[in-house]
Short mmCIF file of C-alpha atoms and ligand atoms in Angstrom, two decimals:
data_model
loop_
_atom_site.label_atom_id
_atom_site.label_comp_id
_atom_site.label_asym_id
_atom_site.label_seq_id
_atom_site.Cartn_x
_atom_site.Cartn_y
_atom_site.Cartn_z
CA MET A 1 24.52 -21.23 9.94
CA ASP A 2 25.72 -17.61 9.74
CA LEU A 3 23.55 -15.24 11.67
CA ILE A 4 23.38 -11.79 10.08
CA ALA A 5 22.71 -9.10 12.66
CA PRO A 6 19.64 -7.08 11.69
CA TYR A 7 20.27 -3.45 10.75
CA VAL A 8 19.26 -1.11 13.55
CA PRO A 9 18.90 2.60 12.69
CA ASP A 10 21.39 4.48 14.91
CA LEU A 11 19.41 7.62 15.66
CA GLU A 12 22.11 8.80 18.10
CA SER A 13 24.54 9.12 15.20
CA ILE A 14 22.54 12.04 13.79
CA PRO A 15 24.33 15.31 14.73
CA ALA A 16 22.19 17.54 16.96
CA GLY A 17 20.57 20.42 15.12
CA LEU A 18 21.10 18.92 11.65
CA ASP A 19 18.70 20.36 9.06
CA LEU A 20 17.21 16.98 8.11
CA PRO A 21 15.07 18.08 5.13
CA ALA A 22 18.06 19.93 3.61
CA GLU A 23 20.38 16.95 4.22
CA ILE A 24 17.85 14.54 2.71
CA ARG A 25 17.60 16.71 -0.42
CA ARG A 26 21.40 16.90 -0.66
CA LEU A 27 21.83 13.13 -0.23
CA LYS A 28 19.13 12.43 -2.80
CA THR A 29 21.14 14.33 -5.43
CA GLU A 30 24.50 12.91 -4.32
CA ARG A 31 23.21 9.31 -4.43
CA ARG A 32 21.15 9.79 -7.61
CA ALA A 33 18.23 8.54 -5.57
CA ILE A 34 14.51 8.80 -6.20
CA LEU A 35 12.30 9.04 -3.13
CA LEU A 36 8.93 7.32 -3.56
CA ALA A 37 6.30 7.76 -0.83
CA HIS A 38 2.89 6.23 -0.22
CA TYR A 39 -0.04 8.48 0.77
CA TYR A 40 -0.01 6.93 4.27
CA GLN A 41 3.45 8.30 5.08
CA GLU A 42 3.69 11.19 7.50
CA ALA A 43 3.31 14.65 5.95
CA GLU A 44 6.96 15.71 6.19
CA ILE A 45 8.07 12.57 4.32
CA GLN A 46 5.44 13.12 1.60
CA ASP A 47 6.69 16.70 1.20
CA LEU A 48 10.26 15.50 0.57
CA ALA A 49 9.28 12.81 -1.93
CA ASP A 50 9.86 12.98 -5.69
CA PHE A 51 6.61 11.08 -6.16
CA VAL A 52 3.67 10.39 -3.81
CA GLY A 53 1.09 7.86 -4.93
CA ASP A 54 -0.97 4.71 -4.43
CA SER A 55 0.43 1.19 -4.78
CA LEU A 56 -0.13 0.99 -8.54
CA GLN A 57 1.37 4.41 -9.31
CA LEU A 58 4.36 3.66 -7.05
CA SER A 59 5.08 0.34 -8.78
CA GLN A 60 4.82 2.07 -12.19
CA GLN A 61 7.31 4.71 -10.98
CA ALA A 62 9.64 2.03 -9.60
CA ALA A 63 9.61 0.20 -12.95
CA LYS A 64 10.66 3.27 -14.93
CA ALA A 65 12.77 5.21 -12.39
CA ASP A 66 15.88 6.85 -13.85
CA ALA A 67 18.02 6.63 -10.70
CA ASP A 68 20.72 4.51 -9.06
CA VAL A 69 18.82 4.23 -5.79
CA ILE A 70 15.12 3.85 -4.99
CA CYS A 71 14.39 4.99 -1.45
CA PHE A 72 10.94 3.59 -0.73
CA CYS A 73 8.95 5.32 1.99
CA GLY A 74 6.18 2.81 2.35
CA VAL A 75 6.00 -0.74 3.66
CA HIS A 76 8.16 -3.78 2.93
CA PHE A 77 6.05 -5.37 0.17
CA MET A 78 6.15 -2.07 -1.76
CA ALA A 79 9.95 -1.80 -1.58
CA GLU A 80 10.21 -5.50 -2.45
CA THR A 81 7.99 -4.90 -5.49
CA ALA A 82 10.33 -2.07 -6.55
CA LYS A 83 13.29 -4.50 -6.32
CA ILE A 84 11.44 -7.13 -8.39
CA LEU A 85 10.78 -4.52 -11.08
CA SER A 86 14.16 -2.75 -10.93
CA PRO A 87 16.74 -5.36 -9.89
CA ALA A 88 19.78 -3.36 -10.97
CA LYS A 89 18.93 -0.52 -8.59
CA THR A 90 19.75 -0.32 -4.92
CA VAL A 91 16.38 -0.33 -3.11
CA VAL A 92 16.32 0.91 0.48
CA ILE A 93 13.52 1.44 3.00
CA PRO A 94 13.83 3.59 6.16
CA ASP A 95 12.58 0.81 8.46
CA MET A 96 12.82 -2.84 7.42
CA ASP A 97 10.19 -3.74 10.05
CA ALA A 98 7.54 -1.70 8.21
CA GLY A 99 5.42 -4.75 7.35
CA CYS A 100 1.74 -5.13 6.49
CA SER A 101 -0.85 -7.29 8.25
CA LEU A 102 -2.09 -8.62 4.90
CA ALA A 103 1.36 -9.71 3.75
CA ASP A 104 2.50 -10.93 7.17
CA ARG A 105 -0.55 -13.15 7.74
CA CYS A 106 -0.14 -14.90 4.40
CA PRO A 107 3.31 -16.53 4.43
CA ALA A 108 4.19 -18.20 1.12
CA ASP A 109 4.45 -21.74 2.56
CA HIS A 110 1.05 -21.44 4.24
CA PHE A 111 -0.42 -19.97 1.05
CA ALA A 112 0.99 -22.82 -1.06
CA GLN A 113 -0.74 -25.30 1.29
CA TRP A 114 -4.04 -23.36 1.16
CA LEU A 115 -3.89 -23.23 -2.65
CA LYS A 116 -3.84 -27.06 -2.82
CA GLN A 117 -7.64 -26.90 -2.29
CA TYR A 118 -7.91 -25.02 -5.61
CA PRO A 119 -5.67 -26.86 -8.09
CA ASP A 120 -7.50 -25.74 -11.23
CA HIS A 121 -7.83 -22.04 -10.32
CA ASP A 122 -6.09 -18.88 -11.53
CA VAL A 123 -4.62 -16.96 -8.60
CA VAL A 124 -5.23 -13.20 -8.39
CA SER A 125 -3.10 -11.70 -5.62
CA TYR A 126 -3.39 -8.22 -4.18
CA ILE A 127 -0.01 -6.48 -4.35
CA ASN A 128 0.00 -6.41 -0.51
CA CYS A 129 1.81 -9.75 -0.32
CA SER A 130 5.36 -11.09 -0.22
CA ALA A 131 7.49 -11.96 -3.26
CA GLY A 132 6.94 -15.64 -2.31
CA VAL A 133 3.15 -15.24 -2.66
CA LYS A 134 3.53 -13.24 -5.87
CA ALA A 135 5.61 -16.11 -7.27
CA LEU A 136 2.61 -18.44 -6.68
CA SER A 137 0.19 -16.09 -8.46
CA THR A 138 -1.20 -15.84 -11.99
CA VAL A 139 -1.59 -12.07 -11.87
CA ILE A 140 -1.19 -9.25 -9.35
CA CYS A 141 -3.65 -6.42 -8.77
CA THR A 142 -3.88 -3.30 -6.64
CA SER A 143 -7.03 -1.73 -5.23
CA SER A 144 -7.17 0.65 -8.19
CA ASN A 145 -7.11 -2.00 -10.92
CA ALA A 146 -8.49 -5.14 -9.18
CA VAL A 147 -11.80 -5.04 -11.09
CA ARG A 148 -10.00 -4.59 -14.44
CA VAL A 149 -7.51 -7.37 -13.64
CA VAL A 150 -10.27 -9.85 -12.73
CA GLU A 151 -12.28 -8.87 -15.83
CA SER A 152 -9.19 -9.53 -17.97
CA LEU A 153 -9.30 -13.24 -17.04
CA PRO A 154 -11.46 -15.55 -19.20
CA LYS A 155 -14.97 -16.00 -17.75
CA GLU A 156 -14.69 -19.79 -17.70
CA ARG A 157 -11.59 -19.71 -15.45
CA LYS A 158 -12.10 -20.44 -11.74
CA LEU A 159 -10.47 -17.81 -9.53
CA VAL A 160 -8.80 -17.51 -6.16
CA PHE A 161 -8.29 -14.04 -4.63
CA ALA A 162 -5.73 -13.38 -1.90
CA PRO A 163 -4.89 -12.17 0.66
CA ASP A 164 -7.57 -9.48 1.38
CA ARG A 165 -11.01 -11.00 1.75
CA HIS A 166 -12.72 -7.57 1.88
CA LEU A 167 -11.20 -6.33 -1.37
CA GLY A 168 -11.96 -9.75 -2.89
CA LYS A 169 -15.61 -9.56 -1.83
CA TRP A 170 -15.93 -6.04 -3.23
CA VAL A 171 -14.41 -7.15 -6.56
CA MET A 172 -16.84 -10.10 -6.67
CA LYS A 173 -19.71 -7.64 -6.30
CA GLN A 174 -18.39 -5.33 -9.04
CA THR A 175 -17.60 -8.08 -11.54
CA GLY A 176 -20.25 -10.71 -10.74
CA ARG A 177 -17.41 -13.30 -10.69
CA ASP A 178 -17.27 -15.91 -7.97
CA MET A 179 -13.86 -16.27 -6.29
CA ALA A 180 -12.43 -18.35 -3.45
CA LEU A 181 -11.19 -15.79 -0.91
CA PHE A 182 -8.12 -16.15 1.30
CA PRO A 183 -9.21 -15.00 4.78
CA GLY A 184 -6.81 -12.04 5.24
CA PHE A 185 -7.56 -8.47 6.30
CA CYS A 186 -5.89 -5.14 6.97
CA ILE A 187 -5.71 -4.32 10.69
CA VAL A 188 -6.29 -0.62 9.96
CA HIS A 189 -9.39 -0.85 7.76
CA GLU A 190 -10.80 -3.75 9.82
CA GLN A 191 -11.32 -1.27 12.68
CA PHE A 192 -13.96 0.79 10.88
CA THR A 193 -17.43 -0.42 11.76
CA ALA A 194 -20.79 0.28 10.13
CA LYS A 195 -22.19 1.32 13.53
CA ARG A 196 -19.62 4.06 14.16
CA VAL A 197 -19.53 5.23 10.56
CA ALA A 198 -23.35 5.44 10.45
CA ALA A 199 -23.32 7.49 13.67
CA LEU A 200 -20.79 9.87 12.10
CA LYS A 201 -22.92 10.16 8.97
CA ALA A 202 -25.93 11.07 11.12
CA GLN A 203 -23.82 13.76 12.85
CA HIS A 204 -22.66 15.16 9.47
CA PRO A 205 -25.56 14.64 7.04
CA GLU A 206 -23.94 17.04 4.52
CA ALA A 207 -20.75 14.93 4.31
CA LYS A 208 -20.07 12.27 1.68
CA LEU A 209 -18.63 8.99 2.98
CA ILE A 210 -15.67 7.74 0.95
CA ALA A 211 -14.04 4.40 1.74
CA HIS A 212 -11.15 2.16 0.73
CA PRO A 213 -12.18 -1.33 -0.49
CA GLU A 214 -10.08 -2.91 2.30
CA CYS A 215 -13.04 -1.99 4.60
CA ASP A 216 -15.70 -4.53 5.53
CA ALA A 217 -18.69 -4.83 3.14
CA THR A 218 -21.04 -3.39 5.82
CA VAL A 219 -19.00 -0.14 5.78
CA LEU A 220 -18.66 -0.08 1.98
CA GLN A 221 -22.44 -0.44 1.66
CA LEU A 222 -22.84 2.96 3.37
CA ALA A 223 -20.25 4.71 1.19
CA ASP A 224 -20.96 7.29 -1.53
CA PHE A 225 -17.68 6.34 -3.21
CA VAL A 226 -15.26 3.39 -2.91
CA GLY A 227 -11.74 3.49 -4.32
CA SER A 228 -7.99 3.20 -3.89
CA THR A 229 -6.12 5.99 -2.08
CA ALA A 230 -5.46 7.78 -5.40
CA ALA A 231 -9.12 7.41 -6.43
CA LEU A 232 -10.32 8.77 -3.05
CA LEU A 233 -7.99 11.74 -3.42
CA ASN A 234 -9.22 12.38 -6.94
CA PHE A 235 -12.84 12.15 -5.79
CA VAL A 236 -12.29 14.78 -3.06
CA ALA A 237 -10.45 17.05 -5.52
CA LYS A 238 -13.27 16.93 -8.09
CA ASP A 239 -16.50 16.41 -6.14
CA GLY A 240 -18.57 19.45 -5.20
CA ALA A 241 -19.34 18.33 -1.60
CA LYS A 242 -18.10 20.57 1.20
CA ALA A 243 -17.43 17.75 3.68
CA PHE A 244 -16.13 14.18 3.45
CA ILE A 245 -15.94 11.34 5.97
CA VAL A 246 -12.77 9.48 5.02
CA ALA A 247 -12.67 5.74 5.83
CA THR A 248 -9.03 4.91 5.21
CA GLU A 249 -5.65 5.56 6.83
CA ALA A 250 -5.48 9.20 7.91
CA GLY A 251 -2.15 9.92 6.16
CA ILE A 252 -4.13 10.58 2.95
CA LEU A 253 -5.68 13.69 4.56
CA HIS A 254 -2.43 15.61 3.99
CA GLN A 255 -2.86 15.52 0.18
CA MET A 256 -6.64 15.99 0.44
CA ARG A 257 -6.12 19.22 2.44
CA GLN A 258 -3.81 20.52 -0.26
CA ARG A 259 -6.35 19.77 -3.03
CA ARG A 260 -9.40 21.07 -1.08
CA PRO A 261 -8.20 23.42 1.69
CA GLU A 262 -11.74 24.74 2.27
CA ALA A 263 -13.41 21.30 2.58
CA GLU A 264 -14.14 19.67 5.93
CA LEU A 265 -12.32 16.34 6.11
CA ILE A 266 -13.54 14.03 8.84
CA PRO A 267 -11.41 10.92 9.45
CA ALA A 268 -13.58 7.89 10.20
CA PRO A 269 -12.97 6.73 13.76
CA ALA A 270 -11.53 3.35 14.62
CA ASP A 271 -13.67 1.13 16.80
CA SER A 272 -10.98 1.36 19.49
CA GLY A 273 -12.29 4.88 20.22
CA CYS A 274 -9.40 6.58 18.45
CA ASN A 275 -10.45 9.54 16.27
CA CYS A 276 -8.64 8.38 13.17
CA SER A 277 -6.81 5.30 11.96
CA LEU A 278 -3.08 5.17 11.45
CA CYS A 279 -1.13 2.23 10.04
CA PRO A 280 1.47 1.31 12.67
CA TYR A 281 3.71 -0.18 9.99
CA MET A 282 3.65 2.85 7.70
CA LYS A 283 4.38 5.08 10.67
CA LEU A 284 7.59 3.18 11.55
CA ASN A 285 9.28 5.27 8.86
CA SER A 286 10.39 8.65 10.20
CA ILE A 287 12.34 11.56 8.77
CA GLU A 288 15.32 10.57 10.98
CA LYS A 289 15.33 7.01 9.63
CA LEU A 290 14.90 8.37 6.12
CA TYR A 291 18.03 10.50 6.58
CA LEU A 292 20.05 7.50 7.86
CA CYS A 293 18.74 5.34 5.04
CA LEU A 294 20.01 7.78 2.39
CA ARG A 295 23.26 8.42 4.27
CA ASP A 296 24.15 4.74 4.79
CA LEU A 297 22.11 3.13 1.97
CA LYS A 298 20.69 0.70 4.53
CA PRO A 299 18.57 -1.29 5.16
CA GLU A 300 18.65 -2.64 1.63
CA ILE A 301 16.13 -5.00 -0.03
CA THR A 302 17.86 -8.06 -1.49
CA MET A 303 16.26 -11.06 -3.19
CA ASP A 304 17.06 -14.45 -4.62
CA GLU A 305 17.13 -14.08 -8.44
CA GLY A 306 15.04 -17.23 -9.08
CA LEU A 307 12.30 -15.95 -6.76
CA ARG A 308 12.47 -12.49 -8.35
CA ILE A 309 11.91 -13.89 -11.84
CA GLN A 310 8.92 -15.95 -10.65
CA ALA A 311 7.41 -12.94 -8.86
CA LEU A 312 8.04 -10.66 -11.84
CA LYS A 313 5.77 -12.60 -14.24
CA PRO A 314 2.41 -11.85 -12.54
CA LEU A 315 3.50 -8.25 -11.87
CA GLU A 316 4.35 -7.70 -15.54
CA ARG A 317 1.01 -9.19 -16.48
CA MET A 318 -0.67 -6.54 -14.30
CA LEU A 319 1.48 -3.67 -15.62
CA ALA A 320 0.76 -4.71 -19.21
CA LEU A 321 -2.92 -3.93 -18.54
CA GLY A 322 -1.88 -0.26 -18.18
P1 13P B 1 -3.61 1.78 -2.30
O1 13P B 1 -2.71 2.95 -2.06
O2 13P B 1 -3.17 1.03 -3.50
O3 13P B 1 -5.02 2.18 -2.33
O4 13P B 1 -3.43 0.77 -1.07
C1 13P B 1 -3.73 1.10 0.22
C2 13P B 1 -2.94 0.34 1.21
O5 13P B 1 -3.41 -0.10 2.20
C3 13P B 1 -1.55 0.18 0.94
O6 13P B 1 -1.05 -0.71 1.81
FE1 SF4 B 2 -1.03 -3.11 5.22
FE2 SF4 B 2 -3.27 -2.02 6.09
FE3 SF4 B 2 -0.97 -0.83 6.65
FE4 SF4 B 2 -1.90 -0.82 4.11
S1 SF4 B 2 -2.83 0.15 5.90
S2 SF4 B 2 0.19 -1.27 4.79
S3 SF4 B 2 -2.90 -2.83 4.05
S4 SF4 B 2 -1.62 -2.87 7.36
#
């Protein structure tokens, strides 16, 4: 068997004193590349992006991008989704190791085994999963459209939801539908606890608590608003409150500060004692790796065409819902 050496970003090859933001802008034009960034990316990457958004918005952008190259500043499943939707384009990601605990803990072979318990069920999979898991799914959803996706399935159908049990439980509550839940979770949102969030609320009684549905139900119960990253951002932009406790990855605060510079934004603390929660996978991408990625067009996402076609069907079904 041929062993392909993994791509390692050679940070030492970057000339000292190089104006990285200027070089990244120049390379973007030269390569006809579009730079897509998730809200959890570090601020300087968000500021260089052509589009910053949540998982649904980013997949919509990837599907319609007029570019030769998609440089995806997010995690692996997001870049992989871009490749499924835009196979003719070169899709690169600054760090190939930028994974996701939800996707990584639900390998396709394990998922296929688990699904054998539910032979007559439709499978709703959160977009935070591999192409292999998408290929086993009836329809994909993101946190911003999960309720709508589940409601689009006939009431008499039995449902499985994977891989985030917290999002699944929240969707069950919103829709009144029963679903068999795969026992996955996000290591970032799992760290918020009702005890610490309640203590923070008591300290800041004027603040509204806003939370991502990847949080545990005991945290969501305390929230004034629950939504995807884009929905949380929109809530902060439009709501009259002067302070917000934000229970999601702290990268989103960058855009919130721009929309509401006068508001007090309080990141919910992780139970580890840390004052905010950062996704270690998202933060593997750096401006240096982004520069190398555009310079060398590596590391590149590649995929077996048969798998891509299987994974495309449930994604298209989601996108057709608008
Ligand atoms: P959304 O941006 O779709 O809300 O997802 C959050 C997340 O955890 C992405 O991995
Ligand atoms: Fe995955 Fe959680 Fe990181 Fe999002 S925040 S990429 S769900 S580990």
